[in-house]
């Protein structure tokens, strides 16, 4: 009778998955789903442990410590995330890690979970059950973050919008355009939360009328708050120094504000050095980290006498010739291999920065012949990440490299530079980093890794850019045209020349309509600029309230790598910048004019 019971359970489940697969157009997968459950290796176990409300695999696992049926099953069925795991040796010890699942199997996994929850939970099942199950399960640790984001997005949609809408979305959007499935659903508890920022509603419209659009607006209070939080996060390290990467927001008023808050700057070119000098930064507050530097960059740094960094081999003699070798000079390392943190992975061979471990050793020996007795170390390991595991993992890698250099050459380490790369919640569904908790995780790594060594209390340097100013900047723009053809399109007066990230990386920037924040009634819009490139789009298929010409749109999280990346392609010129402080708005950069555009042009022979 157990055989019949088990047969009924798996068949009921299989038919349900098949029905769902057919509804989204996955016919072959619908027919083949879970066929191996009817093989003797799996069926035998299912029959033996059949109970009706408990997984036979789990029962087998309880009895003999592992499940033979599951091992047989997950190796043959591509809709299981375990099928998509592989060895990862980056930590020194082999461990299993998830790879991204192909879209059609990711979808089958989602449908499998819906069906399994329905079959096992019976009348207790609701559209939220699969999401709740996912959140309770341990899957997240093995699932690749991209897959996890996709699965979470679809199950969130199921919980919020129901099965019919989710299946329709899977069929017409997810499977039809597999590259567009990164979820972008607002948080369930407060769908409009992301619409709210330091400027909104009537105030935004009034400011747009007064200043003329487009323009950048930065919020002093947000920047100050982030400076204070970062400082607090590293209060445990007496030597901590933060150097803001100038390329993120090279605007004097912002840089001076950061200096007031105790931050230094990282520069990578002669022009950035000059900018910082004019902003009042002292040489020891400037960390020069050029990348494949040009002679003019090195000359400028030598003249300034700032802190220096070697970003790879072949530079020692260039530095020596300019009298730039001294204690505390920095080395940018590239440990190679795959850098894994949490469930993300960065293949470091593809990174253009830094010394290989062998080259670093050789460089230190060379520096020692020039009388250098201490170096600082740095590595670029990842960028724009929201993983709380990134900095602790980077700290481990750097400390390990530091110990190796010390042991093999006797050099002293004057600081360990964690670099920047902390992400911000661009999407409503992103979870912001808790910087205080992050600082504490880094502290734990430093304490365990340096106890009893010469590295105890070694100063920690950081180079946080985006996390400090990103959320503190808005691009304010006005709608000039509304067109309804194949899609609803809002044409605005800002363009990629003001904010290039969406065009360049397909980056997401949240968009809100001033005065309609949090409005529930939304339809899909493209928000586009006026550069003659089809990629000049701030948002594609974005759910927004009704838009009319004259509306003011706010493009969020543009305070870092925003205005600074701007350019003049198509004769579109960069807009001005303003700083909001104590309720007042101060202009901190004028908009470019046609004269600026023509300044470098040569008209006469
Ligand atoms: C760009 C950059 C960073 C980090 O920038 P984030 O804004 O934090 O992403 C850090 N250090 C250097 C040298 C950089 O060039």
Coordinates of C-alpha atoms in Angstrom, one line a residue, residues 75-558:
X75 CA 22.4 14.4 -10.2
X76 CA 19.8 13.8 -13.0
X77 CA 17.4 16.7 -12.6
X78 CA 18.6 20.1 -13.8
X79 CA 15.8 21.9 -11.9
X80 CA 17.6 21.3 -8.6
X81 CA 20.1 23.9 -7.6
X82 CA 22.3 21.1 -6.3
X83 CA 22.8 20.0 -9.9
X84 CA 24.5 23.4 -10.6
X85 CA 27.1 23.2 -7.9
X86 CA 30.8 22.9 -8.4
X87 CA 34.0 22.9 -6.3
X88 CA 35.5 26.1 -5.1
X89 CA 39.1 26.0 -3.9
X90 CA 39.6 29.7 -3.3
X91 CA 39.5 29.5 0.5
X92 CA 42.2 26.9 0.4
X93 CA 39.8 24.1 1.3
X94 CA 37.5 22.6 -1.2
X95 CA 33.9 23.5 -0.7
X96 CA 30.8 23.5 -2.9
X97 CA 29.3 26.6 -4.4
X98 CA 26.4 27.4 -6.6
X99 CA 26.6 28.5 -10.3
X100 CA 23.9 30.6 -12.0
X101 CA 21.1 28.3 -13.2
X102 CA 20.0 28.7 -16.8
X103 CA 16.7 30.5 -16.9
X104 CA 14.5 27.6 -18.0
X105 CA 15.7 25.4 -15.2
X106 CA 15.4 28.3 -12.7
X107 CA 11.8 28.6 -13.8
X108 CA 11.3 24.8 -13.5
X109 CA 12.7 25.1 -10.0
X110 CA 10.1 27.8 -9.1
X111 CA 7.2 25.7 -10.6
X112 CA 8.5 22.6 -8.8
X113 CA 8.4 24.5 -5.5
X114 CA 4.9 25.9 -6.0
X115 CA 3.7 22.4 -6.8
X116 CA 5.5 20.8 -3.9
X117 CA 4.1 23.3 -1.5
X118 CA 0.6 22.8 -2.8
X119 CA 0.9 19.0 -2.6
X120 CA 2.5 18.9 0.9
X121 CA 0.5 21.8 2.5
X122 CA -2.9 21.0 1.0
X123 CA -5.5 23.4 2.4
X124 CA -3.0 25.4 4.3
X125 CA -1.3 26.4 1.0
X126 CA -1.4 30.1 0.1
X127 CA 0.4 32.1 -2.6
X128 CA 2.9 33.1 0.1
X129 CA 3.8 29.5 1.0
X130 CA 6.6 29.0 -1.5
X131 CA 8.3 32.3 -0.6
X132 CA 8.0 31.5 3.1
X133 CA 9.5 28.0 2.4
X134 CA 12.4 29.6 0.5
X135 CA 13.1 32.1 3.3
X136 CA 13.2 29.3 5.9
X137 CA 15.3 26.9 3.8
X138 CA 19.1 26.6 3.7
X139 CA 19.0 26.9 -0.1
X140 CA 20.2 30.5 0.0
X141 CA 23.7 29.5 1.0
X142 CA 24.2 27.2 -2.0
X143 CA 22.2 29.1 -4.6
X144 CA 24.1 31.5 -6.8
X145 CA 23.2 35.1 -5.9
X146 CA 21.8 35.8 -9.4
X147 CA 19.6 32.7 -9.2
X148 CA 18.6 33.5 -5.7
X149 CA 17.5 37.0 -6.8
X150 CA 15.5 35.6 -9.7
X151 CA 13.8 32.9 -7.6
X152 CA 13.0 35.4 -4.8
X153 CA 11.7 37.9 -7.3
X154 CA 9.3 35.4 -8.9
X155 CA 8.1 34.0 -5.5
X156 CA 7.6 37.5 -4.2
X157 CA 5.5 38.3 -7.3
X158 CA 3.5 35.1 -6.6
X159 CA 2.9 36.2 -3.0
X160 CA 1.9 39.7 -4.1
X161 CA 0.2 39.3 -7.4
X162 CA -1.0 35.7 -7.5
X163 CA -0.4 32.7 -9.6
X164 CA -2.1 33.7 -12.8
X165 CA -0.1 36.9 -13.1
X166 CA 3.1 35.2 -12.1
X167 CA 2.7 32.5 -14.7
X168 CA 1.9 35.1 -17.3
X169 CA 5.0 37.1 -16.4
X170 CA 7.2 34.0 -16.6
X171 CA 5.9 33.1 -20.0
X172 CA 5.8 36.6 -21.6
X173 CA 8.7 38.3 -19.9
X174 CA 11.1 35.9 -18.1
X175 CA 11.3 33.2 -20.7
X176 CA 10.7 35.5 -23.7
X177 CA 13.5 37.9 -22.6
X178 CA 15.8 35.8 -20.4
X179 CA 18.1 38.7 -19.8
X180 CA 15.5 40.9 -18.3
X181 CA 14.6 38.9 -15.3
X182 CA 16.5 40.6 -12.6
X183 CA 13.7 41.3 -10.1
X184 CA 12.7 44.8 -9.5
X185 CA 9.8 44.4 -7.1
X186 CA 9.2 46.9 -4.4
X187 CA 9.3 45.7 -0.8
X188 CA 6.1 44.1 0.2
X189 CA 5.6 46.0 3.4
X190 CA 6.1 49.4 1.8
X191 CA 6.1 49.5 -2.0
X192 CA 6.7 53.2 -2.1
X193 CA 9.5 53.3 0.5
X194 CA 12.1 53.8 -2.2
X195 CA 10.2 56.7 -3.7
X196 CA 10.9 58.8 -0.6
X197 CA 14.2 60.6 -0.4
X198 CA 15.5 63.9 0.9
X199 CA 13.6 65.9 -1.8
X200 CA 10.1 65.2 -2.9
X201 CA 6.6 66.4 -3.7
X202 CA 5.8 70.1 -4.0
X203 CA 9.3 71.0 -2.7
X204 CA 10.9 69.2 -5.7
X205 CA 8.6 70.9 -8.2
X206 CA 9.2 74.3 -6.7
X207 CA 12.9 73.8 -6.8
X208 CA 12.8 72.6 -10.4
X209 CA 10.8 75.7 -11.3
X210 CA 13.2 78.0 -9.6
X211 CA 16.6 76.4 -10.7
X212 CA 15.6 75.1 -14.1
X213 CA 16.1 71.5 -15.0
X214 CA 18.1 69.3 -15.2
X215 CA 20.4 69.6 -12.2
X216 CA 22.1 67.5 -9.5
X217 CA 21.1 68.0 -5.9
X218 CA 23.3 66.6 -3.1
X219 CA 22.2 66.5 0.5
X220 CA 24.7 67.6 3.1
X221 CA 23.0 65.8 6.0
X222 CA 23.1 62.4 4.2
X223 CA 26.8 62.8 3.4
X224 CA 27.6 63.9 7.0
X225 CA 25.6 61.0 8.4
X226 CA 27.4 58.5 6.2
X227 CA 30.8 59.9 7.1
X228 CA 30.0 59.6 10.8
X229 CA 28.7 56.0 10.4
X230 CA 31.9 54.9 8.6
X231 CA 34.0 56.5 11.3
X232 CA 32.0 54.8 14.0
X233 CA 32.3 51.4 12.2
X234 CA 36.1 51.6 12.4
X235 CA 36.4 53.3 15.8
X236 CA 38.1 50.1 17.0
X237 CA 41.1 50.7 14.8
X238 CA 43.1 53.7 16.1
X239 CA 44.9 54.2 12.8
X240 CA 41.9 54.0 10.6
X241 CA 41.9 56.5 7.7
X242 CA 39.3 56.9 5.0
X243 CA 40.3 58.3 1.6
X244 CA 37.4 59.2 -0.7
X245 CA 37.9 58.2 -4.4
X246 CA 37.8 61.6 -6.1
X247 CA 36.5 60.1 -9.4
X248 CA 33.1 59.4 -7.6
X249 CA 32.3 63.0 -7.0
X250 CA 35.0 65.5 -8.1
X251 CA 33.1 68.6 -7.0
X252 CA 35.0 71.0 -4.7
X253 CA 32.2 71.7 -2.3
X254 CA 31.7 68.0 -1.7
X255 CA 35.4 67.2 -1.4
X256 CA 35.8 70.1 1.1
X257 CA 32.9 68.8 3.1
X258 CA 34.5 65.4 3.2
X259 CA 37.8 66.9 4.3
X260 CA 36.0 68.7 7.2
X261 CA 34.7 65.3 8.3
X262 CA 38.2 64.0 8.4
X263 CA 38.5 62.2 5.1
X264 CA 41.4 62.2 2.7
X265 CA 41.2 61.5 -1.0
X266 CA 42.4 58.9 -3.5
X267 CA 43.5 60.4 -6.8
X268 CA 44.5 58.6 -10.0
X269 CA 45.6 61.4 -12.3
X270 CA 47.5 64.6 -12.4
X271 CA 44.2 66.5 -12.9
X272 CA 42.6 65.0 -9.8
X273 CA 45.7 65.8 -7.8
X274 CA 45.5 69.5 -8.8
X275 CA 41.8 69.5 -8.0
X276 CA 42.5 68.2 -4.5
X277 CA 45.4 70.5 -3.9
X278 CA 43.1 73.5 -4.8
X279 CA 40.5 72.1 -2.4
X280 CA 43.0 72.4 0.4
X281 CA 44.0 68.8 0.9
X282 CA 47.5 68.4 2.5
X283 CA 49.9 66.0 0.8
X284 CA 49.5 63.5 3.5
X285 CA 45.7 63.5 3.0
X286 CA 46.1 62.5 -0.6
X287 CA 46.7 58.9 -1.6
X288 CA 47.9 58.8 -5.2
X289 CA 46.9 55.5 -6.8
X290 CA 47.4 55.8 -10.5
X291 CA 46.7 52.9 -12.8
X292 CA 49.3 52.3 -15.5
X293 CA 50.5 55.8 -14.7
X294 CA 51.8 58.2 -17.3
X295 CA 55.0 60.2 -16.8
X296 CA 52.9 63.4 -16.3
X297 CA 51.0 61.7 -13.4
X298 CA 54.2 60.7 -11.7
X299 CA 55.7 64.2 -12.1
X300 CA 52.6 65.8 -10.6
X301 CA 52.7 63.4 -7.6
X302 CA 56.4 63.9 -7.1
X303 CA 55.9 67.7 -7.1
X304 CA 53.1 67.4 -4.6
X305 CA 54.8 65.0 -2.2
X306 CA 51.6 63.0 -1.5
X307 CA 51.1 59.4 -0.4
X308 CA 52.0 57.0 -3.1
X309 CA 51.0 53.6 -4.4
X310 CA 52.6 51.2 -6.9
X311 CA 49.9 49.6 -8.9
X312 CA 52.0 46.9 -10.5
X313 CA 55.5 45.8 -11.6
X314 CA 57.9 47.9 -13.6
X315 CA 57.5 51.2 -11.7
X316 CA 60.1 51.1 -9.0
X317 CA 62.8 52.7 -11.1
X318 CA 60.4 55.4 -12.4
X319 CA 59.5 56.2 -8.8
X320 CA 63.1 56.1 -7.7
X321 CA 64.2 58.5 -10.4
X322 CA 61.7 61.0 -9.0
X323 CA 62.7 60.5 -5.4
X324 CA 59.3 59.0 -4.7
X325 CA 60.4 55.9 -2.8
X326 CA 59.9 56.2 1.0
X327 CA 58.6 54.2 3.9
X328 CA 54.8 53.4 3.8
X329 CA 54.6 53.4 0.0
X330 CA 51.6 51.3 -1.1
X331 CA 51.5 48.1 -3.1
X332 CA 48.4 47.1 -5.0
X333 CA 48.2 43.3 -4.9
X334 CA 46.3 40.8 -7.1
X335 CA 46.3 37.5 -5.3
X336 CA 45.0 35.7 -8.4
X337 CA 42.6 32.8 -8.5
X338 CA 38.9 33.3 -7.7
X339 CA 38.0 35.6 -4.8
X340 CA 34.8 34.3 -3.2
X341 CA 32.8 36.0 -0.6
X342 CA 29.4 34.8 0.5
X343 CA 28.1 33.2 -2.6
X344 CA 29.8 35.7 -5.1
X345 CA 33.0 35.1 -7.0
X346 CA 35.4 37.4 -8.8
X347 CA 38.0 35.9 -11.2
X348 CA 41.0 37.9 -10.3
X349 CA 43.1 37.0 -13.4
X350 CA 40.7 39.2 -15.3
X351 CA 41.4 42.2 -13.1
X352 CA 43.9 44.6 -14.6
X353 CA 45.2 46.0 -11.4
X354 CA 48.1 45.0 -9.2
X355 CA 51.0 42.7 -8.6
X356 CA 50.9 38.9 -8.8
X357 CA 52.2 37.4 -5.5
X358 CA 55.6 36.6 -7.1
X359 CA 55.9 40.1 -8.6
X360 CA 55.0 41.6 -5.2
X361 CA 57.8 39.7 -3.5
X362 CA 60.2 40.8 -6.1
X363 CA 59.0 44.4 -5.8
X364 CA 59.5 44.5 -2.1
X365 CA 63.0 43.1 -2.4
X366 CA 63.7 45.8 -5.0
X367 CA 62.3 48.5 -2.7
X368 CA 64.4 47.2 0.2
X369 CA 67.6 47.8 -1.9
X370 CA 66.4 51.4 -2.1
X371 CA 66.2 51.6 1.7
X372 CA 62.4 51.2 2.1
X373 CA 61.6 49.4 5.3
X374 CA 57.7 49.4 5.3
X375 CA 54.9 49.2 2.8
X376 CA 51.1 49.5 2.8
X377 CA 49.1 46.9 1.0
X378 CA 45.9 47.2 -1.0
X379 CA 43.9 45.1 -3.4
X380 CA 40.9 45.7 -5.7
X381 CA 38.8 42.6 -5.2
X382 CA 35.3 43.6 -6.1
X383 CA 33.1 46.6 -6.7
X384 CA 29.6 47.8 -5.9
X385 CA 28.7 44.9 -3.8
X386 CA 26.0 44.6 -1.1
X387 CA 27.4 41.4 0.3
X388 CA 28.3 41.8 4.0
X389 CA 30.9 39.0 3.4
X390 CA 33.0 41.1 1.0
X391 CA 35.1 43.2 3.4
X392 CA 35.8 40.5 5.9
X393 CA 36.9 38.1 3.1
X394 CA 39.0 40.9 1.6
X395 CA 40.6 41.5 5.0
X396 CA 41.5 37.9 5.3
X397 CA 43.1 37.8 1.9
X398 CA 45.1 41.0 2.5
X399 CA 46.3 39.9 6.0
X400 CA 47.4 36.6 4.6
X401 CA 49.3 38.4 1.8
X402 CA 50.8 40.8 4.4
X403 CA 52.0 37.9 6.6
X404 CA 53.6 36.2 3.6
X405 CA 55.4 39.4 2.5
X406 CA 56.7 39.9 6.1
X407 CA 57.8 36.3 6.5
X408 CA 59.7 36.2 3.2
X409 CA 61.3 39.6 3.1
X410 CA 61.2 41.0 6.6
X411 CA 59.4 44.2 5.4
X412 CA 57.1 46.0 7.8
X413 CA 53.4 46.6 7.0
X414 CA 52.4 50.2 7.6
X415 CA 48.7 49.8 6.7
X416 CA 46.1 47.4 5.2
X417 CA 43.9 49.2 2.7
X418 CA 40.5 47.5 2.2
X419 CA 39.7 49.7 -0.8
X420 CA 36.0 50.7 -1.4
X421 CA 33.4 49.0 -3.5
X422 CA 30.6 48.9 -0.9
X423 CA 27.3 48.9 -2.8
X424 CA 24.2 50.9 -2.1
X425 CA 20.5 49.7 -2.5
X426 CA 19.8 51.0 -6.0
X427 CA 16.8 48.7 -6.3
X428 CA 13.8 48.8 -3.9
X429 CA 14.4 45.1 -3.3
X430 CA 18.1 45.6 -2.3
X431 CA 19.1 45.2 1.3
X432 CA 21.4 48.0 2.4
X433 CA 24.7 47.2 4.1
X434 CA 24.8 47.6 7.9
X435 CA 28.1 49.5 8.1
X436 CA 28.4 49.1 11.8
X437 CA 28.0 45.4 11.7
X438 CA 30.4 45.3 8.7
X439 CA 33.1 47.2 10.7
X440 CA 32.6 44.7 13.5
X441 CA 33.1 41.7 11.2
X442 CA 36.2 43.3 9.9
X443 CA 37.4 43.8 13.4
X444 CA 36.9 40.1 14.2
X445 CA 39.0 39.1 11.2
X446 CA 41.7 41.5 12.2
X447 CA 41.7 40.4 15.8
X448 CA 41.9 36.7 14.9
X449 CA 44.4 37.0 12.1
X450 CA 46.8 39.4 13.7
X451 CA 46.8 38.3 17.4
X452 CA 50.4 37.8 18.5
X453 CA 51.9 39.0 15.2
X454 CA 53.6 42.2 14.2
X455 CA 50.4 43.1 12.5
X456 CA 48.5 43.7 15.7
X457 CA 46.8 47.1 15.6
X458 CA 48.0 47.7 12.0
X459 CA 46.1 50.8 10.6
X460 CA 43.1 50.0 8.4
X461 CA 42.6 52.3 5.4
X462 CA 39.3 52.5 3.4
X463 CA 38.4 54.1 0.1
X464 CA 34.7 54.2 0.2
X465 CA 33.1 56.4 -2.5
X466 CA 29.6 55.3 -3.6
X467 CA 28.5 54.3 -0.2
X468 CA 29.3 57.8 1.2
X469 CA 27.8 60.1 -1.5
X470 CA 25.7 57.8 -3.8
X471 CA 22.4 58.0 -1.9
X472 CA 23.0 61.7 -1.2
X473 CA 22.7 62.7 -4.8
X474 CA 19.6 63.1 -7.0
X475 CA 19.4 64.0 -10.7
X476 CA 16.3 66.2 -11.1
X477 CA 14.8 66.4 -14.5
X478 CA 11.6 67.4 -16.3
X479 CA 9.4 65.5 -18.7
X480 CA 9.2 67.3 -22.1
X481 CA 7.5 64.7 -24.2
X482 CA 5.1 61.8 -23.7
X483 CA 4.7 59.3 -26.5
X484 CA 2.5 56.3 -26.7
X485 CA 3.5 54.0 -29.5
X486 CA 4.7 50.4 -28.9
X487 CA 5.4 51.5 -25.4
X488 CA 4.7 54.5 -23.1
X489 CA 7.8 56.7 -23.3
X490 CA 8.6 59.8 -21.2
X491 CA 11.3 62.0 -22.7
X492 CA 13.2 64.1 -20.1
X493 CA 15.6 67.0 -20.3
X494 CA 18.5 65.0 -18.6
X495 CA 20.3 62.5 -20.7
X496 CA 23.2 60.0 -20.6
X497 CA 25.6 63.0 -20.8
X498 CA 24.4 63.8 -17.2
X499 CA 24.3 60.3 -15.9
X500 CA 25.9 57.6 -18.0
X501 CA 25.5 54.5 -15.7
X502 CA 22.3 53.2 -17.2
X503 CA 23.7 53.5 -20.7
X504 CA 27.1 52.1 -19.8
X505 CA 26.2 49.2 -17.5
X506 CA 22.5 48.9 -17.8
X507 CA 22.6 50.1 -14.2
X508 CA 19.3 50.6 -12.3
X509 CA 18.5 54.0 -10.9
X510 CA 15.3 54.3 -9.0
X511 CA 12.9 56.9 -10.5
X512 CA 10.1 58.7 -8.7
X513 CA 7.6 61.2 -10.0
X514 CA 7.6 64.3 -7.7
X515 CA 4.3 64.7 -6.0
X516 CA 3.2 61.1 -6.9
X517 CA 5.6 59.3 -4.5
X518 CA 4.1 56.0 -3.4
X519 CA 1.2 56.1 -5.8
X520 CA -0.1 52.6 -6.2
X521 CA -1.7 52.9 -9.7
X522 CA 1.2 52.2 -12.0
X523 CA 1.9 51.2 -15.6
X524 CA 5.1 50.4 -17.5
X525 CA 7.1 53.4 -18.8
X526 CA 10.5 54.0 -20.5
X527 CA 12.2 57.1 -19.3
X528 CA 14.6 58.4 -22.0
X529 CA 17.1 61.1 -22.6
X530 CA 17.7 63.0 -25.9
X531 CA 21.1 61.6 -27.0
X532 CA 20.8 59.9 -30.4
X533 CA 21.5 56.5 -29.1
X534 CA 18.8 53.9 -28.3
X535 CA 20.6 53.1 -25.1
X536 CA 20.0 56.6 -23.7
X537 CA 17.3 55.3 -21.3
X538 CA 17.1 56.0 -17.6
X539 CA 14.5 53.3 -17.1
X540 CA 13.0 50.6 -19.2
X541 CA 9.6 49.0 -18.6
X542 CA 9.5 50.7 -15.2
X543 CA 6.3 50.7 -13.2
X544 CA 5.5 54.4 -12.7
X545 CA 2.5 56.5 -12.0
X546 CA 0.8 58.3 -14.9
X547 CA 3.3 60.9 -16.4
X548 CA 2.5 64.1 -18.2
X549 CA 4.7 66.7 -19.9
X550 CA 6.0 69.1 -17.2
X551 CA 6.2 66.5 -14.5
X552 CA 9.4 66.5 -12.5
X553 CA 11.2 63.2 -12.2
X554 CA 13.8 62.4 -9.6
X555 CA 16.6 59.9 -10.5
X556 CA 17.9 58.5 -7.3
X557 CA 21.3 57.4 -6.0
X558 CA 23.2 59.5 -8.5

